[in-house]
Structures are given as C-alpha cells and as structure tokens.
Short mmCIF file of C-alpha atoms in Angstrom, two decimals:
data_model
loop_
_atom_site.label_atom_id
_atom_site.label_comp_id
_atom_site.label_asym_id
_atom_site.label_seq_id
_atom_site.Cartn_x
_atom_site.Cartn_y
_atom_site.Cartn_z
CA MET A 14 -12.25 -7.14 19.69
CA GLN A 15 -13.41 -9.78 22.13
CA SER A 16 -13.42 -9.62 25.87
CA ASN A 17 -11.01 -11.95 27.67
CA THR A 18 -13.77 -14.54 28.14
CA ALA A 19 -14.81 -14.36 24.51
CA GLU A 20 -11.20 -14.76 23.43
CA GLU A 21 -10.83 -17.93 25.50
CA LYS A 22 -14.06 -19.43 24.17
CA GLN A 23 -13.12 -18.65 20.61
CA ALA A 24 -9.68 -20.23 21.13
CA GLU A 25 -11.37 -23.41 22.39
CA SER A 26 -13.82 -23.55 19.50
CA ASN A 27 -11.02 -23.20 16.97
CA SER A 28 -8.56 -25.60 18.59
CA ASN A 29 -9.56 -28.51 16.36
CA SER A 30 -9.19 -26.53 13.15
CA THR A 31 -5.95 -24.77 14.13
CA PRO A 32 -3.10 -27.30 14.40
CA ASP A 33 -0.70 -24.89 16.13
CA LEU A 34 -3.14 -24.37 19.00
CA ALA A 35 -3.46 -28.12 19.50
CA SER A 36 0.26 -28.44 20.22
CA ASP A 37 2.31 -27.07 23.09
CA LYS A 38 3.97 -24.55 20.79
CA PRO A 39 2.67 -21.03 20.37
CA VAL A 40 0.97 -20.21 17.08
CA GLY A 41 3.70 -19.38 14.57
CA ALA A 42 6.41 -21.36 16.36
CA ASP A 43 6.76 -23.83 13.48
CA LEU A 44 7.27 -20.92 11.10
CA GLU A 45 9.94 -19.65 13.51
CA VAL A 46 11.78 -22.98 13.42
CA ASN A 47 11.47 -23.82 9.73
CA ARG A 48 11.74 -20.50 7.98
CA TYR A 49 15.52 -20.68 7.48
CA HIS A 50 15.75 -24.17 5.99
CA THR A 51 16.28 -23.13 2.39
CA GLY A 52 18.07 -20.48 0.40
CA PHE A 53 21.00 -18.20 1.08
CA LEU A 54 19.53 -16.72 4.26
CA GLY A 55 18.95 -20.23 5.60
CA ARG A 56 22.55 -21.29 5.03
CA VAL A 57 23.97 -18.14 6.57
CA THR A 58 21.65 -18.34 9.56
CA ALA A 59 22.56 -21.99 10.18
CA LEU A 60 26.25 -21.04 10.08
CA LEU A 61 25.75 -18.17 12.50
CA SER A 62 23.79 -20.41 14.86
CA ARG A 63 26.73 -22.83 15.05
CA TYR A 64 28.90 -19.95 16.26
CA GLY A 65 26.47 -19.01 19.03
CA ILE A 66 24.74 -16.09 17.29
CA GLU A 67 21.12 -15.71 18.40
CA THR A 68 18.77 -16.77 15.60
CA HIS A 69 15.47 -16.88 17.50
CA GLY A 70 13.01 -14.33 16.18
CA ILE A 71 9.87 -12.94 17.77
CA ALA A 72 7.92 -16.09 18.65
CA PRO A 73 7.29 -16.14 22.43
CA VAL A 74 9.96 -18.05 24.34
CA PRO A 75 8.31 -21.05 26.09
CA ALA A 76 8.52 -21.09 29.89
CA GLU A 77 10.70 -24.21 29.84
CA GLU A 78 13.30 -22.31 27.78
CA ARG A 79 13.32 -19.23 30.00
CA LEU A 80 16.04 -20.53 32.30
CA GLU A 81 18.30 -17.53 32.92
CA THR A 82 18.49 -16.78 36.67
CA ARG A 83 21.25 -14.17 36.81
CA TRP A 84 18.89 -11.48 38.03
CA TYR A 85 21.66 -8.90 38.35
CA GLN A 86 21.52 -8.70 34.56
CA MET A 87 18.12 -7.05 34.88
CA PHE A 88 19.89 -4.26 36.76
CA PHE A 89 23.05 -3.84 34.72
CA VAL A 90 21.46 -3.89 31.27
CA TRP A 91 19.56 -0.70 32.16
CA PHE A 92 22.18 0.82 34.44
CA SER A 93 24.76 0.66 31.64
CA ALA A 94 22.27 1.82 29.01
CA ASN A 95 21.62 5.00 31.03
CA MET A 96 24.93 5.63 32.78
CA ASN A 97 26.55 7.15 29.73
CA ILE A 98 27.15 10.36 27.87
CA LEU A 99 23.78 10.39 26.06
CA THR A 100 21.94 10.56 29.39
CA PHE A 101 24.50 13.17 30.45
CA SER A 102 23.54 15.06 27.27
CA THR A 103 19.87 15.01 28.24
CA GLY A 104 20.75 16.77 31.48
CA THR A 105 22.63 19.49 29.61
CA VAL A 106 19.46 20.44 27.71
CA GLY A 107 18.09 22.41 30.69
CA PRO A 108 20.92 24.97 30.85
CA ALA A 109 22.05 24.78 27.20
CA PHE A 110 18.69 24.83 25.43
CA PHE A 111 16.26 26.35 27.96
CA ALA A 112 18.71 28.65 29.84
CA LEU A 113 17.80 27.14 33.22
CA GLY A 114 20.05 27.52 36.24
CA VAL A 115 21.71 24.53 37.84
CA ARG A 116 19.43 24.46 40.89
CA ASP A 117 16.24 24.64 38.84
CA SER A 118 17.56 21.97 36.47
CA ILE A 119 18.52 19.55 39.23
CA THR A 120 15.22 20.00 41.06
CA ILE A 121 13.30 19.15 37.89
CA ILE A 122 15.60 16.19 37.19
CA VAL A 123 15.11 14.58 40.60
CA ILE A 124 11.32 14.90 40.52
CA ILE A 125 10.90 13.63 36.95
CA ASP A 126 13.35 10.75 37.36
CA LEU A 127 11.72 9.59 40.60
CA VAL A 128 8.29 9.40 38.99
CA PHE A 129 8.86 8.41 35.38
CA CYS A 130 11.42 5.66 35.99
CA LEU A 131 8.50 3.68 37.42
CA LEU A 132 7.08 3.10 33.94
CA PRO A 133 9.95 1.32 32.13
CA ALA A 134 10.47 -0.75 35.29
CA PHE A 135 6.83 -1.83 35.13
CA PHE A 136 7.16 -2.80 31.47
CA ALA A 137 10.32 -4.81 32.15
CA VAL A 138 8.27 -7.35 34.11
CA PHE A 139 6.44 -8.47 30.95
CA GLY A 140 9.59 -10.04 29.46
CA PRO A 141 10.29 -12.80 32.02
CA LYS A 142 6.63 -13.35 32.87
CA LEU A 143 5.32 -13.77 29.31
CA GLY A 144 8.44 -14.44 27.24
CA THR A 145 7.22 -11.98 24.59
CA ARG A 146 8.88 -9.05 22.87
CA ALA A 147 7.32 -5.68 23.61
CA MET A 148 5.70 -5.32 20.21
CA VAL A 149 4.31 -8.86 20.36
CA GLN A 150 2.88 -8.29 23.84
CA ALA A 151 1.25 -5.11 22.52
CA ARG A 152 -1.02 -7.27 20.33
CA PHE A 153 -2.99 -8.28 23.43
CA SER A 154 -4.35 -4.75 23.64
CA TRP A 155 -3.79 -3.33 20.15
CA GLY A 156 -4.74 -6.47 18.22
CA TYR A 157 -2.73 -7.99 15.38
CA PHE A 158 -3.36 -5.20 12.87
CA GLY A 159 -3.64 -2.34 15.36
CA ALA A 160 -0.23 -3.22 16.80
CA ILE A 161 1.34 -2.37 13.46
CA ILE A 162 0.99 1.31 14.43
CA PRO A 163 3.23 1.29 17.52
CA THR A 164 5.52 -1.29 15.92
CA VAL A 165 6.30 0.94 12.93
CA LEU A 166 6.71 3.94 15.22
CA ASN A 167 9.09 1.92 17.37
CA VAL A 168 11.21 1.04 14.38
CA PHE A 169 11.68 4.73 13.56
CA SER A 170 12.17 5.66 17.22
CA MET A 171 14.90 3.09 17.81
CA GLN A 172 16.73 4.29 14.73
CA GLY A 173 16.40 7.86 15.97
CA PHE A 174 18.00 6.94 19.27
CA LEU A 175 20.80 5.15 17.48
CA ILE A 176 21.50 8.32 15.52
CA LEU A 177 21.67 10.39 18.71
CA ASN A 178 23.96 7.90 20.42
CA CYS A 179 26.37 7.76 17.52
CA ILE A 180 26.44 11.55 17.15
CA VAL A 181 27.43 11.97 20.80
CA GLY A 182 30.01 9.19 20.58
CA GLY A 183 31.45 10.63 17.40
CA GLN A 184 31.74 14.11 18.92
CA THR A 185 33.46 12.69 21.98
CA LEU A 186 36.08 10.84 19.96
CA ALA A 187 36.61 13.86 17.71
CA SER A 188 37.37 16.03 20.76
CA LEU A 189 40.53 14.01 21.44
CA SER A 190 42.45 15.31 18.44
CA SER A 191 42.23 17.88 15.68
CA HIS A 192 43.00 15.02 13.28
CA LEU A 193 39.72 13.32 14.17
CA ASP A 194 36.26 14.46 13.18
CA ASP A 195 32.63 13.54 13.96
CA THR A 196 32.36 11.36 10.88
CA LEU A 197 35.17 8.99 11.82
CA GLY A 198 33.91 8.79 15.39
CA ILE A 199 30.38 7.96 14.23
CA VAL A 200 31.67 5.17 11.99
CA ILE A 201 33.74 3.67 14.82
CA ILE A 202 30.85 3.74 17.33
CA SER A 203 28.39 2.28 14.84
CA ILE A 204 30.69 -0.62 13.97
CA ILE A 205 31.21 -1.53 17.64
CA SER A 206 27.44 -1.35 18.18
CA LEU A 207 26.89 -3.62 15.17
CA ALA A 208 29.34 -6.21 16.50
CA VAL A 209 27.69 -6.38 19.94
CA THR A 210 24.11 -6.39 18.67
CA PHE A 211 24.72 -8.89 15.89
CA CYS A 212 25.58 -11.57 18.46
CA GLY A 213 22.24 -11.23 20.20
CA TYR A 214 20.62 -11.35 23.61
CA ARG A 215 23.24 -13.09 25.74
CA ILE A 216 26.23 -11.13 24.44
CA ILE A 217 24.32 -7.89 24.96
CA HIS A 218 23.67 -8.82 28.59
CA TRP A 219 27.33 -9.76 29.09
CA TYR A 220 28.51 -6.53 27.54
CA GLU A 221 26.12 -4.41 29.61
CA SER A 222 27.41 -6.00 32.82
CA ILE A 223 30.80 -4.31 32.31
CA ALA A 224 30.15 -1.34 30.00
CA TRP A 225 29.18 0.98 32.89
CA ILE A 226 32.61 0.82 34.55
CA PRO A 227 34.54 3.41 32.45
CA ASN A 228 31.59 5.81 32.56
CA VAL A 229 31.35 5.71 36.35
CA ILE A 230 35.11 6.26 36.65
CA ALA A 231 34.93 9.15 34.16
CA PHE A 232 32.03 10.86 35.98
CA ILE A 233 33.80 10.54 39.34
CA THR A 234 36.97 11.99 37.81
CA MET A 235 34.99 14.86 36.28
CA LEU A 236 33.61 15.73 39.70
CA ALA A 237 37.06 15.54 41.25
CA VAL A 238 38.79 17.84 38.74
CA GLY A 239 35.81 20.11 38.10
CA TYR A 240 34.50 20.58 41.63
CA PRO A 241 36.31 23.91 42.27
CA GLN A 242 34.70 25.48 39.20
CA LEU A 243 31.31 23.96 39.98
CA ARG A 244 31.41 25.31 43.53
CA GLU A 245 32.66 28.73 42.49
CA ASN A 246 29.94 29.19 39.88
CA GLN A 247 27.00 27.55 41.64
CA SER A 248 25.70 30.93 42.77
CA ALA A 249 26.24 32.67 39.43
CA PRO A 250 23.20 34.82 38.62
CA VAL A 251 20.72 33.43 36.08
CA SER A 252 17.47 34.81 34.78
CA PRO A 253 14.35 33.47 36.57
CA ALA A 254 13.00 30.32 34.98
CA THR A 255 9.67 30.69 33.20
CA PRO A 256 6.95 28.05 33.59
CA ALA A 257 7.28 27.22 29.89
CA GLU A 258 11.02 26.53 30.25
CA VAL A 259 10.52 24.38 33.34
CA ILE A 260 7.71 22.32 31.82
CA SER A 261 9.47 21.89 28.48
CA PHE A 262 12.67 20.65 30.12
CA ALA A 263 10.61 18.28 32.28
CA SER A 264 8.97 16.98 29.11
CA ILE A 265 12.36 16.29 27.53
CA LEU A 266 13.40 14.29 30.59
CA ALA A 267 10.09 12.43 30.71
CA SER A 268 10.30 11.63 26.99
CA SER A 269 13.81 10.24 27.33
CA ILE A 270 12.63 7.83 30.04
CA LEU A 271 9.27 6.89 28.49
CA SER A 272 11.02 6.00 25.26
CA TRP A 273 12.43 2.90 27.00
CA CYS A 274 8.95 1.47 27.68
CA PRO A 275 8.45 -0.06 24.20
CA MET A 276 11.71 -2.02 24.56
CA THR A 277 12.37 -3.05 28.19
CA PRO A 278 10.41 -6.34 27.91
CA ASP A 279 12.79 -7.51 25.15
CA TYR A 280 15.66 -7.97 27.61
CA GLY A 281 13.94 -10.43 29.93
CA VAL A 282 12.45 -12.96 27.50
CA TYR A 283 15.08 -15.62 28.33
CA HIS A 284 14.98 -14.97 32.07
CA SER A 285 13.06 -17.31 34.32
CA PRO A 286 9.49 -16.34 35.24
CA ALA A 287 10.14 -17.76 38.72
CA ALA A 288 11.27 -14.41 40.12
CA SER A 289 8.55 -12.27 41.64
CA SER A 290 7.27 -9.31 39.67
CA THR A 291 8.31 -7.07 42.57
CA ARG A 292 11.90 -8.25 42.39
CA ILE A 293 12.18 -7.64 38.64
CA PHE A 294 10.52 -4.25 39.05
CA ILE A 295 12.84 -3.12 41.86
CA TYR A 296 16.01 -4.20 40.03
CA THR A 297 14.93 -2.33 36.92
CA TYR A 298 13.70 0.78 38.74
CA LEU A 299 16.90 1.14 40.74
CA ALA A 300 18.93 0.77 37.56
CA PHE A 301 16.98 3.44 35.71
CA PHE A 302 16.76 5.87 38.59
CA THR A 303 20.33 5.72 39.91
CA ALA A 304 21.87 5.96 36.43
CA SER A 305 19.46 8.60 35.11
CA VAL A 306 19.51 10.96 38.07
CA THR A 307 23.32 10.78 38.27
CA ALA A 308 24.02 11.41 34.60
CA HIS A 309 21.23 13.99 34.22
CA THR A 310 22.45 15.94 37.26
CA LEU A 311 26.07 15.95 36.15
CA GLY A 312 25.07 17.09 32.67
CA ALA A 313 23.04 19.97 34.04
CA ALA A 314 25.75 21.04 36.48
CA PHE A 315 28.59 21.11 33.96
CA ALA A 316 26.51 22.69 31.18
CA ALA A 317 25.31 25.46 33.51
CA THR A 318 28.88 26.16 34.65
CA ALA A 319 30.50 25.98 31.20
CA PRO A 320 29.74 29.60 30.13
CA ASN A 321 31.73 30.84 33.14
CA VAL A 322 34.77 28.62 32.52
CA PRO A 323 36.50 29.58 29.25
CA ALA A 324 38.15 26.19 28.68
CA TRP A 325 34.88 24.32 29.19
CA ASN A 326 32.95 26.79 27.05
CA ALA A 327 35.44 26.37 24.21
CA GLY A 328 35.08 22.60 24.42
CA PHE A 329 31.30 22.88 24.57
CA ASP A 330 31.59 24.79 21.27
CA ASN A 331 28.69 27.16 21.80
CA SER A 332 26.55 24.41 23.38
CA SER A 333 26.85 22.11 20.39
CA SER A 334 29.41 19.45 21.45
CA VAL A 335 28.71 17.47 24.61
CA GLY A 336 31.75 15.31 23.89
CA GLY A 337 33.91 18.43 23.73
CA LEU A 338 32.55 19.56 27.12
CA LEU A 339 33.38 16.21 28.70
CA TYR A 340 36.89 16.24 27.27
CA SER A 341 37.58 19.82 28.36
CA VAL A 342 36.53 18.99 31.92
CA LEU A 343 38.80 15.93 32.00
CA LEU A 344 41.73 17.72 30.32
CA PRO A 345 43.48 18.59 33.63
CA ALA A 346 43.78 14.85 34.30
CA GLY A 347 46.27 14.63 31.42
CA ALA A 348 46.75 11.31 29.65
CA PHE A 349 44.33 9.64 32.07
CA GLY A 350 41.68 12.17 31.10
CA LYS A 351 42.20 11.43 27.41
CA LEU A 352 41.98 7.70 28.07
CA LEU A 353 38.72 8.17 29.98
CA THR A 354 37.28 10.30 27.19
CA ALA A 355 38.08 7.59 24.66
CA LEU A 356 36.58 4.88 26.88
CA VAL A 357 33.40 6.90 27.45
CA ALA A 358 33.00 7.28 23.70
CA LEU A 359 33.72 3.62 23.04
CA SER A 360 31.15 2.58 25.67
CA ILE A 361 28.34 4.38 23.83
CA PRO A 362 27.32 0.98 22.37
CA SER A 363 25.93 0.22 25.86
CA ALA A 364 23.00 2.41 24.79
CA CYS A 365 23.21 1.56 21.08
CA ALA A 366 23.10 -2.23 21.43
CA PRO A 367 19.68 -2.54 23.12
CA THR A 368 18.28 0.07 20.76
CA MET A 369 19.54 -1.64 17.61
CA TYR A 370 18.37 -5.03 18.92
CA THR A 371 14.83 -3.75 19.49
CA PHE A 372 14.90 -2.11 16.06
CA SER A 373 15.36 -5.58 14.57
CA THR A 374 12.71 -7.35 16.66
CA SER A 375 10.22 -4.53 16.08
CA PHE A 376 10.81 -4.70 12.33
CA MET A 377 10.08 -8.43 12.46
CA ALA A 378 6.83 -7.80 14.34
CA VAL A 379 5.36 -5.48 11.69
CA ALA A 380 3.86 -8.36 9.70
CA THR A 381 4.26 -12.12 9.21
CA TRP A 382 6.46 -11.88 6.14
CA PHE A 383 8.81 -9.47 7.94
CA ALA A 384 9.23 -12.14 10.63
CA ALA A 385 10.38 -14.58 7.92
CA VAL A 386 13.60 -12.56 7.53
CA PRO A 387 16.34 -13.33 10.10
CA ARG A 388 17.08 -10.79 12.82
CA TRP A 389 20.66 -10.24 11.68
CA VAL A 390 19.46 -8.90 8.31
CA TYR A 391 17.65 -6.05 10.07
CA ILE A 392 20.78 -5.30 12.09
CA LEU A 393 22.64 -4.74 8.84
CA ILE A 394 19.80 -2.57 7.51
CA SER A 395 19.93 -0.45 10.65
CA GLU A 396 23.68 -0.01 10.28
CA GLY A 397 23.29 1.08 6.65
CA ILE A 398 20.82 3.79 7.62
CA LEU A 399 22.60 4.85 10.78
CA ILE A 400 25.96 6.04 9.50
CA PRO A 401 24.92 8.55 6.79
CA VAL A 402 21.99 10.00 8.76
CA ALA A 403 24.08 10.43 11.92
CA ILE A 404 26.80 12.23 9.97
CA ILE A 405 24.23 14.71 8.64
CA GLY A 406 22.43 15.10 11.98
CA ALA A 407 25.68 15.88 13.82
CA LYS A 408 25.75 19.33 12.21
CA LYS A 409 22.77 20.49 14.32
CA PHE A 410 22.98 18.35 17.43
CA TYR A 411 20.61 20.04 19.87
CA THR A 412 17.91 20.70 17.29
CA THR A 413 18.10 17.05 16.21
CA PHE A 414 18.26 15.87 19.83
CA VAL A 415 15.23 17.77 21.12
CA ASP A 416 13.07 17.02 18.07
CA ILE A 417 13.74 13.27 18.15
CA LEU A 418 13.20 12.95 21.91
CA ASP A 419 9.94 14.89 21.88
CA ILE A 420 8.41 13.00 18.97
CA ILE A 421 9.34 9.65 20.54
CA GLY A 422 7.96 10.86 23.86
CA TYR A 423 4.57 11.79 22.41
CA TRP A 424 3.69 8.39 21.01
CA SER A 425 5.50 6.44 23.76
CA SER A 426 3.39 8.13 26.42
CA VAL A 427 0.14 7.15 24.68
CA PHE A 428 1.40 3.62 24.03
CA SER A 429 2.42 3.21 27.67
CA ALA A 430 -0.96 4.46 28.89
CA ILE A 431 -2.83 1.91 26.74
CA ILE A 432 -0.67 -1.07 27.78
CA LEU A 433 -0.81 -0.06 31.45
CA THR A 434 -4.59 0.40 31.41
CA GLU A 435 -5.18 -2.92 29.65
CA HIS A 436 -2.99 -4.83 32.09
CA VAL A 437 -4.32 -3.27 35.30
CA LEU A 438 -8.02 -2.84 34.48
CA PHE A 439 -8.79 -5.57 31.98
CA ARG A 440 -6.16 -8.28 32.59
CA LYS A 441 -6.49 -8.01 36.38
CA ALA A 442 -2.76 -7.21 36.72
CA SER A 443 -2.12 -10.93 36.20
CA PHE A 444 0.30 -12.74 33.89
CA SER A 445 -1.60 -16.04 33.98
CA GLU A 446 -2.51 -17.98 30.86
CA ASP A 447 -6.16 -17.08 31.47
CA GLN A 448 -5.36 -13.40 31.07
CA TYR A 449 -2.66 -13.71 28.40
CA PRO A 450 -3.32 -16.74 26.10
CA ILE A 451 0.16 -16.57 24.57
CA ALA A 452 -0.65 -19.30 22.04
CA THR A 453 -2.77 -16.77 20.15
CA TRP A 454 0.07 -14.26 19.69
CA ASN A 455 0.15 -14.59 15.89
CA SER A 456 -3.56 -15.09 15.16
CA TYR A 457 -5.46 -12.02 14.08
CA ILE A 458 -8.72 -13.95 14.61
CA LEU A 459 -8.05 -14.94 18.22
CA LEU A 460 -6.35 -11.70 19.29
CA PRO A 461 -8.39 -8.62 20.22
CA ASN A 462 -9.32 -6.55 17.16
CA GLY A 463 -7.62 -3.47 18.60
CA ILE A 464 -10.31 -0.90 17.84
CA PRO A 465 -10.32 0.65 21.36
CA ALA A 466 -6.52 1.02 21.27
CA VAL A 467 -6.51 2.65 17.84
CA VAL A 468 -9.37 4.98 18.83
CA ALA A 469 -7.56 5.93 22.05
CA PHE A 470 -4.31 6.51 20.17
CA VAL A 471 -5.94 8.77 17.59
CA CYS A 472 -7.84 10.74 20.25
CA ALA A 473 -4.75 11.16 22.44
CA CYS A 474 -2.54 12.25 19.54
CA GLY A 475 -5.20 14.73 18.44
CA ALA A 476 -5.57 16.07 21.98
CA LEU A 477 -1.83 16.65 22.48
CA VAL A 478 -1.28 18.63 19.27
CA PRO A 479 -2.44 21.99 20.72
CA PHE A 480 0.01 21.47 23.60
CA MET A 481 3.08 20.77 21.45
CA SER A 482 6.02 23.15 21.42
CA GLN A 483 8.57 22.32 18.74
CA ALA A 484 10.89 24.31 16.52
CA TRP A 485 8.67 23.37 13.57
CA TYR A 486 5.29 23.74 15.32
CA VAL A 487 3.92 25.45 18.42
CA GLY A 488 0.34 24.62 19.37
CA PRO A 489 -2.16 27.31 20.37
CA VAL A 490 -2.09 26.31 24.05
CA ALA A 491 1.72 26.23 24.12
CA LYS A 492 1.78 29.71 22.59
CA GLN A 493 0.05 30.98 25.72
CA GLY A 494 3.15 30.10 27.73
CA SER A 495 2.35 26.62 29.00
CA GLY A 496 5.45 25.00 27.54
CA ASP A 497 5.36 21.55 25.97
CA VAL A 498 2.89 19.45 27.98
CA GLY A 499 1.97 17.19 25.08
CA VAL A 500 3.60 14.14 26.71
CA TYR A 501 1.41 14.41 29.81
CA VAL A 502 -1.78 15.21 27.90
CA GLY A 503 -1.19 12.22 25.61
CA PHE A 504 -0.76 9.84 28.56
CA VAL A 505 -3.86 11.02 30.44
CA VAL A 506 -6.14 11.20 27.41
CA GLY A 507 -4.85 7.85 26.13
CA ALA A 508 -5.52 6.09 29.43
CA ILE A 509 -9.01 7.57 29.91
CA THR A 510 -10.11 7.07 26.31
CA TYR A 511 -8.85 3.50 26.20
CA ALA A 512 -10.52 2.60 29.51
CA LEU A 513 -13.85 3.93 28.24
CA ALA A 514 -13.62 2.37 24.77
CA ARG A 515 -12.43 -1.00 26.05
CA GLY A 516 -15.09 -1.02 28.78
CA LEU A 517 -17.85 -0.26 26.29
CA GLU A 518 -16.56 -2.98 24.00
CA LYS A 519 -16.62 -5.58 26.78
CA MET A 520 -20.17 -4.54 27.67
CA TRP A 521 -21.17 -4.91 24.02
CA TYR A 522 -19.78 -8.43 23.73
CA ARG A 523 -21.36 -9.49 27.02
CA LYS A 524 -24.70 -8.18 25.77
CA GLU A 525 -24.21 -9.84 22.39
CA GLY A 526 -23.30 -13.11 24.09
CA SER A 527 -26.42 -13.04 26.27
CA VAL A 528 -28.64 -12.42 23.21
CA VAL A 529 -27.10 -15.38 21.39
CA ALA A 530 -27.59 -17.59 24.47
CA SER A 531 -31.23 -16.51 24.67
CA ASP A 532 -31.82 -17.36 21.02
CA VAL A 533 -30.23 -20.78 21.48
CA SER A 534 -32.43 -21.54 24.51
CA LYS A 535 -35.57 -20.73 22.48
CA VAL A 536 -34.53 -23.20 19.83
#
C-alpha cells in the first residue's frame, strides 16, 4: 500500500499509459457505459432504461451528474427505514429475550441510540461528497483486493436483514386472519420490496418519503389504546438486571445501528456535493435517532407489558410473533386497527428496499466481472434466495434475529473503525481530490494494497472472539458474566491496530522514497 503522496505520484507516472486516467471519466467508466451493448442482458437493460429504471452500476457518479438538491430525502430515507416494525422488534429483545424490565430497557435504548447513531450519519456524508458506493469507497483503505472481504460480508449481511424484515412483515400480515400464514405474508412483502428496489435510486427515495406515514399513525394509535395497560403495569416487579443482560442487549442495539454503516453512502451518490458535510450529517443523525429511539422504546414497553395483559400475550405467542403483538394492541381500534396493521406490514419494504439495493451494488463490487452484470439481475437473485430462507427462518424468529444481528454487528464495527480511522487520521478528514483520487477507484495498482486493513480486521476479529456470547458459542470472557462485548472490542481493537499498521506503512514508504531519491542523486 502506498501513502497518499505515493499514490498521487504513481497516478501521475502512469497517466500516459492508462487511457482512462487521461480522460475526465473515472477508471472503469467506459466499461460501465459499454458493458450492456450486446446480448440478451444488453437488450433488456436498454429496454428498462427507456422506462426510467436505473441502470448505472458502481462506477463513481461524476460531480456534474450529482445534481439532486432535495436534502429532505437524506432525512426521510433513513427515518422511514427505521420507523417500522423491525426496529420495534429490536426494542422487544430486551424484555422478551433478556428478561429486562421496561425502565432498564428504555435507559439502555436512549444511551445506545444517542451514541451509535453518530456512526451511520458520519458514513452518509461520503455519498454526496465522493459519489461512490460504500463498498467502492472502502477500497481507499482496504485496497482493491482487501475490499473483497467487507464486500462479500456485506452481501450476506444485507440478505440477512432482508430475511428478518420479511419474517416480521409476514408475521404481521398473518396476525390479521386465521386464513393467512407467515408464508403468504413473506411472499407478499418480498414482491413489494422487489418492485420498489428494481426501479432504483430515485424511486426508492420517493417511496421512503411517504412510507413512514402509516407507521407513525400506527405507533400513535398503539400508545392511545394501550396506555392504560402500560401505565398499570409499569411498576410490575421484575428480577434485577444482571450486567451480562444489560451489556448483551446494548450490543444488540449497537449492532442494529452499526449495520447501516456499510450502506448509508449508497443513498447520496446522486445528491449534490454542494451541501456542507455538517448539514448532511445532521439530517441523517436526526433521522436515525428520532426513528430508532421511538421504535425501540415502544417495542420495549409493549413487550415488557405483554406478559401481564392476556390478550397481548396471546398475540405475542410466547414472545415469538412481534406482528401478533402489534395486532393485539391495535385490536380495540376495530377495523381501523386492522387497517393499520395491514399498512404497517405493507410498509416493511421501507427497510427492505435500501437493503436489497445495497445487496445488488455490493455484489457488483466484489470483482470486475461481477460489475459487468446489470444491477437488476442481482435484485432477482436476492428475491430468489429471500423467500425460501425467510419461510424457514420464521419458525425460530428470535434465535434467527439475535444471531443475524450480532454477526453483522461484529464485522460492521471493525469495518466502521477502519474507515473512520483512515478518513480522520490519514485522509485529513477531507473529501478533496488530493485525499481521494476517485479516478483510481478500479485500479488495483493505484489503490492502496490494503494490508493494514486486512491485518487490523484479522486482529480485531480474533480479539473479539473471547468476548462473544451466542447461542452457538460463548467465549471464555463472556462465560465470566461480562455479556456480549464483542462489538465494542472489535471497534476499539480495529481502530488501534489499523492506526498503527497504516502509520508504520506510511513511515516505510517515506523511508523507501528517501533512499531511492538518495540513490538517484548519487547517479
């Protein structure tokens, strides 16, 4: 890997022999434009483009094409994605899975949401400023080949989230009638998600600007009809929370938020870089925090109260059906309650659409020949995997839910630490061309070699293993009662290790450069 200075010099020395660098287009842009000209995929893609379907792949969007100035979209895309029943489900984990009381759960929720929502908001700034997808931007710290690691992990993570979303949506629809079941609900939700995502970036933003409305109305109605029970049972006795339960629930919340970091840049790549970084950050942070803390808190409150309200407990189905809990709370509202339940379920694609979209762009970023396949093909692949796996996973919702969130949280925390450290310490917290030579995005020669990132990732993942606490594995430290602190250990170790490895590498190249200069002067 070269230092920033070495990268710039090498780019200059190769400009004459690399035609793409001599033009105004980023390296790989011609491939992006011409790859669909022949064959069946080319004809289909051309047809879709005529109907307004997004056909741009993962090549960075040039500044002159980043013209979108509706900044409110940067708020609503993340407000809608989090103001839904899946985020509500995350809040229920405290009482339902860790037996925490409502007060303990809400205290943990507020603290974790305040702190960890800062990270996806920070990552969202990369999209408008650089015009790059998250997994393409990662190459400027991980290198071309090193970035394959987080890219592949992101592909699996996005599919995991899709599965969770569709399970919750399917359960919610199934709660409306004994003639419906999870399977039919999952199929319906997945098809709606496919339709929205297939259209691409602009339709997703339009959809997210309205998808939050039924969920907000439903949550307000739940509070209105359920407040007497919530108030009556708020002082119900619960066993004292153990440190392990508190920390593990906090880790679940942190994981659910950190998992957005490898995707938030994707939803600003067509927005103008003219807005200040602070403005983009604030819009995104407010969206994440207000939606997350609201849905998490409501989930914890209703799940903690459910065991003391027979109708809610029956709907919750022994803490296995979040959709059933929501429906049972809204049941006193009659037909309006049923309508709201259906709308909440049908708005689940507000979380599915961004996830499925990033699945496709991440798949394209794995390697050059993956990028030669149109985005819409990967959407269809995702749909084909989603339906059968979600149907199977619905049988053990909470086990599936906790396992997927934790695994995503482990690697996302290390990934976030590496990107954050690179940007702040080694790119001077600047988005200038000097710091991010975007034209080199697809050149493994001109990009960093990624060794420090890979070393930091391996060290961090090794360090967090003893702190893991999963149904399938409990590390030796976690066995002592610490709870699952793997997410935090991974972030800290990843940041420190990367800073040291990257710093040593820069020192090495500076030393190597001075030796070469000395030899040249002797000649």
